[in-house]
XYZ file of C-alpha atoms in Angstrom:
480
model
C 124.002 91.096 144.540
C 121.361 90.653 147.197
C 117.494 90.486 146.486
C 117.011 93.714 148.028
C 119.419 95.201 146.107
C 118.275 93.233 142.531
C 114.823 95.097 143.590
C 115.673 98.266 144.070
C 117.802 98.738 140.696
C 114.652 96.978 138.780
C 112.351 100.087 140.279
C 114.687 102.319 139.509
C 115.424 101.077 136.126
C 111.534 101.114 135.917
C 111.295 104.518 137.260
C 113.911 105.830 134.204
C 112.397 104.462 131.738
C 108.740 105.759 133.350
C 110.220 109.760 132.939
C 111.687 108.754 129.474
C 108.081 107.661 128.483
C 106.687 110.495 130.226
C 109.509 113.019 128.310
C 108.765 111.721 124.979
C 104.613 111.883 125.083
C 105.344 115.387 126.316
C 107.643 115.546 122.950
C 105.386 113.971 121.007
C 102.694 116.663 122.186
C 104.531 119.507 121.150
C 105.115 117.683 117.569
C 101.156 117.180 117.314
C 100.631 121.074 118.573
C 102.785 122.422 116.022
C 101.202 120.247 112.698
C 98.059 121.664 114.276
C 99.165 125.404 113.648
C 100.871 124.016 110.221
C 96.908 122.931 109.251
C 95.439 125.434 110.903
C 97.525 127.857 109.207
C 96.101 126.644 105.936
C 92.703 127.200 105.523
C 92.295 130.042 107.962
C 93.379 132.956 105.941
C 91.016 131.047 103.157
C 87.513 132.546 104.993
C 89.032 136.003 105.490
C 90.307 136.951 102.080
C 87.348 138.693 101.200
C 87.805 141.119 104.208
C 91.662 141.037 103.384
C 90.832 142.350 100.235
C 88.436 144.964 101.231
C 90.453 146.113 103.795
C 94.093 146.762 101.886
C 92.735 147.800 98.764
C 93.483 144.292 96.858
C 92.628 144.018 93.024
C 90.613 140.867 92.407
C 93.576 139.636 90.127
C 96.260 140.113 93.117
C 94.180 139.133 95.674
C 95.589 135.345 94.842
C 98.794 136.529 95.960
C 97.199 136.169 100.125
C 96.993 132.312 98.735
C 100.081 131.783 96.159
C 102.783 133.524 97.969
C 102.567 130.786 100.764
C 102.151 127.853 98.317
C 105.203 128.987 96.193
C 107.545 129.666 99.261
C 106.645 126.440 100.711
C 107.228 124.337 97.624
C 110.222 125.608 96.392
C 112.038 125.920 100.549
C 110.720 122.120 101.722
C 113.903 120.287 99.945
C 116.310 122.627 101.451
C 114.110 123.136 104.504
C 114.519 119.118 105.705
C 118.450 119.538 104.306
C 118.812 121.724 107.126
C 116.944 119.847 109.602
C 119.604 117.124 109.090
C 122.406 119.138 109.262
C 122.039 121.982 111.616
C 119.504 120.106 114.009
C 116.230 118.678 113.625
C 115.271 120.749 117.065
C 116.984 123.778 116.672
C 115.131 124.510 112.792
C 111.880 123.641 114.544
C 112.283 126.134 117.345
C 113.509 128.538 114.321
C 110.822 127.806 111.704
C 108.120 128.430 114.810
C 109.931 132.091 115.555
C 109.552 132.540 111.808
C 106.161 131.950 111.710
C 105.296 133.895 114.679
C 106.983 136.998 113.328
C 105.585 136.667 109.358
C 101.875 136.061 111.301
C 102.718 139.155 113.495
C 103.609 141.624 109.797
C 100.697 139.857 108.578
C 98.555 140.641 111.373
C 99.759 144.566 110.906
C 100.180 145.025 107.279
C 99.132 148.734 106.228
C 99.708 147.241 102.492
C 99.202 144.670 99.923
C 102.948 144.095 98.997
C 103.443 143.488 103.186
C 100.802 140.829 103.671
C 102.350 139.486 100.731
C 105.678 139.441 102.197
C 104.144 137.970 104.994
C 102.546 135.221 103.576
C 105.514 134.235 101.698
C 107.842 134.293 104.851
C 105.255 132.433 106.347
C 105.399 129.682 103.213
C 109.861 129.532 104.239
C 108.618 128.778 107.951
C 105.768 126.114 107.309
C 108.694 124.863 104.383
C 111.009 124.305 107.489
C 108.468 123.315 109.960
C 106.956 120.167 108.553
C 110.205 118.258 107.481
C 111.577 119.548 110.921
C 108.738 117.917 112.743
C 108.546 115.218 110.898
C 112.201 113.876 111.094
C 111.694 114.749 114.915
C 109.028 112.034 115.066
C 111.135 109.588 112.772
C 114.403 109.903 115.246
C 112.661 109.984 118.432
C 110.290 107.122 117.913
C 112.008 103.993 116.625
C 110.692 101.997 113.411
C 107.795 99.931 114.550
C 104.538 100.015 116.521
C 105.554 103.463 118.525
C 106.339 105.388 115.698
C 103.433 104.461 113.749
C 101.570 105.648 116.968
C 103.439 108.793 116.919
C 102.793 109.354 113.291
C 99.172 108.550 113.940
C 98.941 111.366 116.623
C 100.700 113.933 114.359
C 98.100 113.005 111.517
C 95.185 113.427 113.489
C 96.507 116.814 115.254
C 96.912 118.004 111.429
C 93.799 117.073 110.561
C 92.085 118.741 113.750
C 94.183 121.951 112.476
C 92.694 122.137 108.950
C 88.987 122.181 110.592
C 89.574 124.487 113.537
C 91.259 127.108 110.829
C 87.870 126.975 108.894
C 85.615 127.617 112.148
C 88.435 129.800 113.606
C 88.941 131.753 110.485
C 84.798 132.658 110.516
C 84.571 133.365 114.002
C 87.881 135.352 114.532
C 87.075 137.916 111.232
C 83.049 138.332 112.205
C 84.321 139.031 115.754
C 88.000 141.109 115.486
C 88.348 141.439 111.529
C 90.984 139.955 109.338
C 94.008 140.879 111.118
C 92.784 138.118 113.836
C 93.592 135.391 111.804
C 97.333 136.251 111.426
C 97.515 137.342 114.985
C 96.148 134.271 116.503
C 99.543 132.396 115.547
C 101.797 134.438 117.071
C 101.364 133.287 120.879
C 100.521 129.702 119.842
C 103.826 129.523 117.884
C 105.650 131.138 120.465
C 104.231 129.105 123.445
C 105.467 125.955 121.173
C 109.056 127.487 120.576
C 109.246 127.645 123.923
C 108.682 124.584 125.186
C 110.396 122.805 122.805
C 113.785 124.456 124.197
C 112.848 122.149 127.562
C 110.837 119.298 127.086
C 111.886 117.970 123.653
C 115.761 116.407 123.623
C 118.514 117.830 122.401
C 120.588 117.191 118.858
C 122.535 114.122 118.089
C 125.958 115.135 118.162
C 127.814 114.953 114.618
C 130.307 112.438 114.571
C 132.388 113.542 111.672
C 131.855 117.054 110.100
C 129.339 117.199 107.425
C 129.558 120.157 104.539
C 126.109 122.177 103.451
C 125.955 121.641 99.429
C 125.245 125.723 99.083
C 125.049 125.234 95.056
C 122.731 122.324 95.110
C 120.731 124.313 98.135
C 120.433 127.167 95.770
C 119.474 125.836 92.204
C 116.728 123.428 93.653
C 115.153 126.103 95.715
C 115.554 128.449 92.987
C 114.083 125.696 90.715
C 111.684 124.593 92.604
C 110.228 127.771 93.427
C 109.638 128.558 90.351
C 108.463 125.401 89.271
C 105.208 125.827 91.892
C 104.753 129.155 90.618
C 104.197 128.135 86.962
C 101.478 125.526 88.493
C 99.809 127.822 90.627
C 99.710 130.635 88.163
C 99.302 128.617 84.713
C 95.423 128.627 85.065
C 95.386 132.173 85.826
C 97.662 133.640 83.252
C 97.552 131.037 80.655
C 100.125 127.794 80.403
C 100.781 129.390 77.271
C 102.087 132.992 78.160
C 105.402 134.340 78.037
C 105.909 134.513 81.646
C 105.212 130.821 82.160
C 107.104 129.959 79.281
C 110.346 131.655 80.448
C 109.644 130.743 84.217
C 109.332 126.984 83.708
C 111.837 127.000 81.052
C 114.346 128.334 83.634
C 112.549 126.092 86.158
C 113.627 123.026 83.796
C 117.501 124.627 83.683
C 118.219 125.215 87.349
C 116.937 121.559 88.808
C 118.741 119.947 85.840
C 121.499 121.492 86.801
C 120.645 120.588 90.495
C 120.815 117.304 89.277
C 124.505 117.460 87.514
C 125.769 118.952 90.967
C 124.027 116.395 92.926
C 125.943 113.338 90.646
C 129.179 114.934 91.158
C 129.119 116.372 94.889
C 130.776 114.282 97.625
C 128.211 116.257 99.909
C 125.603 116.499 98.112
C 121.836 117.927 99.314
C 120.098 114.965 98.194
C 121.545 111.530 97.677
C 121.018 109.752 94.798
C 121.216 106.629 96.845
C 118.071 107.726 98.766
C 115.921 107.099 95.467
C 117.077 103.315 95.769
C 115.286 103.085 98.244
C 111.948 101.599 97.263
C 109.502 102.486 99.744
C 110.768 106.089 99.771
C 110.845 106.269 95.929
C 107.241 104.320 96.171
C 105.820 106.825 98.631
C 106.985 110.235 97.077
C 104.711 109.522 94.012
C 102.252 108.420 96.717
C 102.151 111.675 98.329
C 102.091 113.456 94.913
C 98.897 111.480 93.401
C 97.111 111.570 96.997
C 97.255 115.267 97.057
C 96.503 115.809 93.592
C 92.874 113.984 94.186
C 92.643 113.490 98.236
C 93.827 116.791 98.592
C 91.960 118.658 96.120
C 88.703 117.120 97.770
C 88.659 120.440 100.020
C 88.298 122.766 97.312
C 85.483 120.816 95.608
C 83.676 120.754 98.809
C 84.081 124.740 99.838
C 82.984 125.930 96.272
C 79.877 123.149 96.347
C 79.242 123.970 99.307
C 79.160 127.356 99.312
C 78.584 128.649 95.366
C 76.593 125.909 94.438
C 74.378 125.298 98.098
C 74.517 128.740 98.918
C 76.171 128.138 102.601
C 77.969 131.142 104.523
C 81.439 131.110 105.488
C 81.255 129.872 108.950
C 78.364 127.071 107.576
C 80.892 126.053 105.536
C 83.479 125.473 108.062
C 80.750 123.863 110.322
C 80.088 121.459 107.706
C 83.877 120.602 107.324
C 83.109 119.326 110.931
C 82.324 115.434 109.742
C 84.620 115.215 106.872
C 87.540 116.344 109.584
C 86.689 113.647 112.181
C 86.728 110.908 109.901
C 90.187 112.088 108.717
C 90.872 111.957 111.939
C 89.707 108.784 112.805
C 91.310 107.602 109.718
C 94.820 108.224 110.727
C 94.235 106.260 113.993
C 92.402 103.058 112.579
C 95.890 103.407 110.051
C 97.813 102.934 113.112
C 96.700 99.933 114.177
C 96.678 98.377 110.414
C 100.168 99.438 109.759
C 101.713 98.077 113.457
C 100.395 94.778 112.062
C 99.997 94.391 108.279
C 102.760 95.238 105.342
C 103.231 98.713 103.969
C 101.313 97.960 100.856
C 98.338 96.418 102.293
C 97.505 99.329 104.646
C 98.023 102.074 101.579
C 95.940 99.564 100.095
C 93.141 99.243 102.657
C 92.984 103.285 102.968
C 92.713 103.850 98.913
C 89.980 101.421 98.009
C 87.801 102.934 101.032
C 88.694 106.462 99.889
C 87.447 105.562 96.190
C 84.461 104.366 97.397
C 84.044 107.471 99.691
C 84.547 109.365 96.929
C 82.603 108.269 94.785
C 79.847 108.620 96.932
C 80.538 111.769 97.153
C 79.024 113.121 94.123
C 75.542 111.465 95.036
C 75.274 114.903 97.260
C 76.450 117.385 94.321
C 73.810 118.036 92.802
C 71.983 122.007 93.473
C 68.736 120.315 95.482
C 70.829 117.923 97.697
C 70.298 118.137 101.183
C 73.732 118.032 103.058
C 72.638 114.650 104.772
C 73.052 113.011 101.386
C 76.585 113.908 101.097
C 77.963 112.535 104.506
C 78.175 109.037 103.622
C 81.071 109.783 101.192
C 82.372 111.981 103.343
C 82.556 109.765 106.545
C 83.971 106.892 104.434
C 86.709 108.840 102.075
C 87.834 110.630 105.098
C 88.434 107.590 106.964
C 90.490 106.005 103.639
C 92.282 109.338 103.893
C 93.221 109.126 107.349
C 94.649 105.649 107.071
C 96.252 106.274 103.874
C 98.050 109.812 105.261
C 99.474 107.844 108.199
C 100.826 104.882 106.077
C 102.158 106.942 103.636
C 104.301 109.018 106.003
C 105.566 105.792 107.389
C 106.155 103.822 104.607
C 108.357 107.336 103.909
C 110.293 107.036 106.730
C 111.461 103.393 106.369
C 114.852 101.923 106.232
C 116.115 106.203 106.074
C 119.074 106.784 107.875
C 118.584 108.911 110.827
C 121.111 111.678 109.207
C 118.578 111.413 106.134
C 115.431 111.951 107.488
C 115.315 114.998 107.174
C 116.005 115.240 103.631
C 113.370 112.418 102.812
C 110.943 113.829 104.690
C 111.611 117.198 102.378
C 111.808 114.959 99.099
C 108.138 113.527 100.301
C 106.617 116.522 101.167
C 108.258 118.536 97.674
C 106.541 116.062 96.045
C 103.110 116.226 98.195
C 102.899 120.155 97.525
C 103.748 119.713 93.429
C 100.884 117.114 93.328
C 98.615 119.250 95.049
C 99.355 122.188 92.649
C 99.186 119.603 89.709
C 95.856 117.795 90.378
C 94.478 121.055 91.556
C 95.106 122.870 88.189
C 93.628 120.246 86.188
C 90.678 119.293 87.950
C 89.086 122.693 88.416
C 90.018 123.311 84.643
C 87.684 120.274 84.013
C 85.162 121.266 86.530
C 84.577 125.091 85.079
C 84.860 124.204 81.674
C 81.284 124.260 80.997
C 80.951 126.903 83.499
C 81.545 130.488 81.090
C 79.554 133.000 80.694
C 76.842 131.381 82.740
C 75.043 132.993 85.713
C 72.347 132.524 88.289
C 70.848 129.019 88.054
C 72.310 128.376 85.162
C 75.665 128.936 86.368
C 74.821 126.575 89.416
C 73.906 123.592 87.429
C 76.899 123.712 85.344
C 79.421 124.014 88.489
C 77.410 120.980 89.929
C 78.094 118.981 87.197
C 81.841 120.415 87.009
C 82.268 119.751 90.075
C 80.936 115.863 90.098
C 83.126 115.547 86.803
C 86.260 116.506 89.068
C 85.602 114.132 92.134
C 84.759 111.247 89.316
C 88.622 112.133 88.292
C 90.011 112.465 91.833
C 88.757 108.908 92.622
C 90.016 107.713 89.368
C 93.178 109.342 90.410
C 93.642 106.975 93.779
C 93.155 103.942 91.981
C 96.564 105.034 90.198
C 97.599 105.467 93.376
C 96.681 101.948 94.536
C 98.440 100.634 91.642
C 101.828 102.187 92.754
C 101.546 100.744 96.117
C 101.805 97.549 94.509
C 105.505 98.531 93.665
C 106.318 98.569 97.575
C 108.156 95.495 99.277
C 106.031 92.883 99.834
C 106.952 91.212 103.181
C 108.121 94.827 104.905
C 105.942 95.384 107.896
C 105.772 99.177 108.639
């Protein structure tokens, strides 16, 4: 071969793998837009209940229902939702699981009724259940193990993180301006723009190489299970842990995902494989995910009721104040990027806990009903920046040594687990932080949720130094 011809074949080779690079940050693009609408999707609806409310006729009891019919549809769908991901496509479930959301956010947006924003919400829960294993195996198959996929994961983190404080702002601005129905609208082009695209710019499935069988009876008892299992931990506090209904729904709760469990032992296909929990980091970061969102992840609700019950701020203050808190997360998940593509799994989760306890216990320093907002930041800045880094290694750490036919299903397992602990930590934390709140009112009441409140964030940090301690379980040597 002549020199001319060696040449040539090196630009062209150079010129391939220039459109591959180009293809895949277009990919990755998509991936980040769509965990934006998953975030923003969360705490947008959060700033226009009140007008939701008002507006259908909602009792204050059922008015929950705007909240809970999400978080129950997502937890009990996510296990089946990254099943299916690995089985009929990782692509094709996150072009459907966008449709899905556009259409629930469209009945949402024109709900004459209670009972159909409810619907709504809950269909919306089955999409977002589908969505985020979906996008998240995407990221794990297109971006190999190593530097570039902790860059990839780093992006989607951030993106997720801008999400969650555009839906405050967003939520404020779009109900004083258009009324509630804005918020659902809003996601019904964005979606659909996503869906979209994806059909051209993100690749296509692996092809099966030997026929694979769904597990239909394992599919159905753990989302069956599972379902109800989130519903006794959202609505324990409300109707009592003690009640009938709770009894009876986590009793059968307890039935169906032990018999989940029987059918997974015996299946030669089964939904989950037992073999996955062997592996370590996997096993190490789903009760990772579950402790950070039982105390990371409660941090949010701590914030919005201090903020604005205890410091008197208005809706759209409060989302402006999210502003900081939100960029350090942000920041977080890239500064994890860059510890993770060159120190060991359990050093990075590490690294991001110890700076999120001290951020967090910071935090409280600003919690008190005279405290200017300036006095809170510190903790803010620093326990969103040990958030950021711990959500990206976390995800990672997830992801490692997982088949590429499994990540879908781990991805599910890790983000089952992630939604439980939220519920969990959630439950028990603002039980601890209005206990010495009844019967109070006006300044009274104030003080008492202050100290409630610095109680709870005591317990969250106290919380990620358990979580340290299990990242201590992870492989030593494993770079991630």
């Amino acid at each position: 071969m002549s020199t001319d011809q060696q040449t040539r074949l090196s630009g062209s080779t150079s010129e391939i793998a220039a459109v591959k690079q180009r293809g895949m940050g277009w990919s990755l693009a998509l991936l980040a837009l769509a965990q934006l609408i998953y975030g923003l999707d969360i705490n947008i609806v959060f700033v226009a209940l009140p007008e939701i409310g008002h507006g259908l006729g909602f009792s204050e009891q059922s008015l929950q229902w705007v909240v809970s019919a999400y978080t129950v549809f997502c937890g009990g769908f996510l296990l089946l939702g990254g099943r299916a991901a690995d089985m009929l496509g990782q692509k094709r479930m996150f072009i459907f699981a966008l449709v899905l959301y556009a259409l629930s956010s469209l009945l949402g947006g024109l709900a004459w009724d209670p009972l159909v924003i409810i619907i709504a919400r809950a269909i919306q829960g089955i999409g977002a259940a589908f969505l985020f294993p979906a996008t998240l195996s995407l990221i794990n198959r297109l971006f190999e193990e190593g530097p570039r996929r902790n860059r990839a994961l780093a992006v989607w983190g951030g993106a997720g993180a801008s999400g969650l404080t555009i839906g405050s702002i967003l939520g404020g601005i779009l109900t004083n301006a258009f009324g509630w129905e804005a918020v659902f609208l809003v996601n019904v082009p964005l979606a659909g723009i996503v869906a979209l695209a994806a059909l051209f710019v993100i690749p296509r499935d692996e092809r099966r190489k030997q026929k694979r069988y769904f597990d239909v009876p394992g599919a159905a008892t753990v989302t069956a299970g599972a379902t109800l299992l989130v519903y006794v931990l959202v609505q324990g506090p409300e109707l009592g842990w003690a009640s009938m209904e709770m009894i009876i729904c986590a009793a059968l709760s307890l039935i169906l995902l032990s018999i989940f469990a029987l059918i997974e032992i015996r299946s030669t296909a089964p939904l989950m494989s037992i073999h996955l929990f062997r592996n370590r980091s996997l096993a190490a970061s789903m009760v990772i995910t579950f402790i950070y969102m039982g105390t990371f992840g409660a941090l949010p609700y701590f914030l919005t009721t201090l903020f604005q019950n205890v410091h008197g701020y208005s809706a759209l203050q409060t989302g402006l104040a999210f502003i900081i808190p939100s960029l350090a997360i942000a920041a977080g998940t890239q500064l994890g990027e860059r510890l993770a593509s060159r120190l060991e799994a359990r050093s990075t989760l590490l690294i991001g806990m110890i700076i999120g306890i001290v951020g967090t216990l910071l935090i409280p320093l600003g919690a008190y009903t005279d405290s200017s907002y300036l006095m809170i930041v510190p903790g803010l800045v620093i326990s969103g920046i040990g958030q950021g880094i711990t959500w990206t290694a976390m995800w990672i750490t997830a992801s490692n040594g997982v088949a590429p036919e499994d990540q879908g299903v781990a991805s599910g397992m890790a983000s089952t687990t992630l939604n439980i602990g939220n519920a969990i930590g959630l439950a028990i934390l603002i039980a601890i932080a209005n206990s010495g709140t009844h019967q109070m009112t006006g300044e009274a009441f104030r003080q008492a949720l202050a100290e409630g409140n610095r109680t709870a964030i005591y317990l969250a940090a106290l919380g990620i130094l358990l979580g340290a301690l299990v990242a201590l379980f992870l492989p030593r040597k494993r770079k991630i």
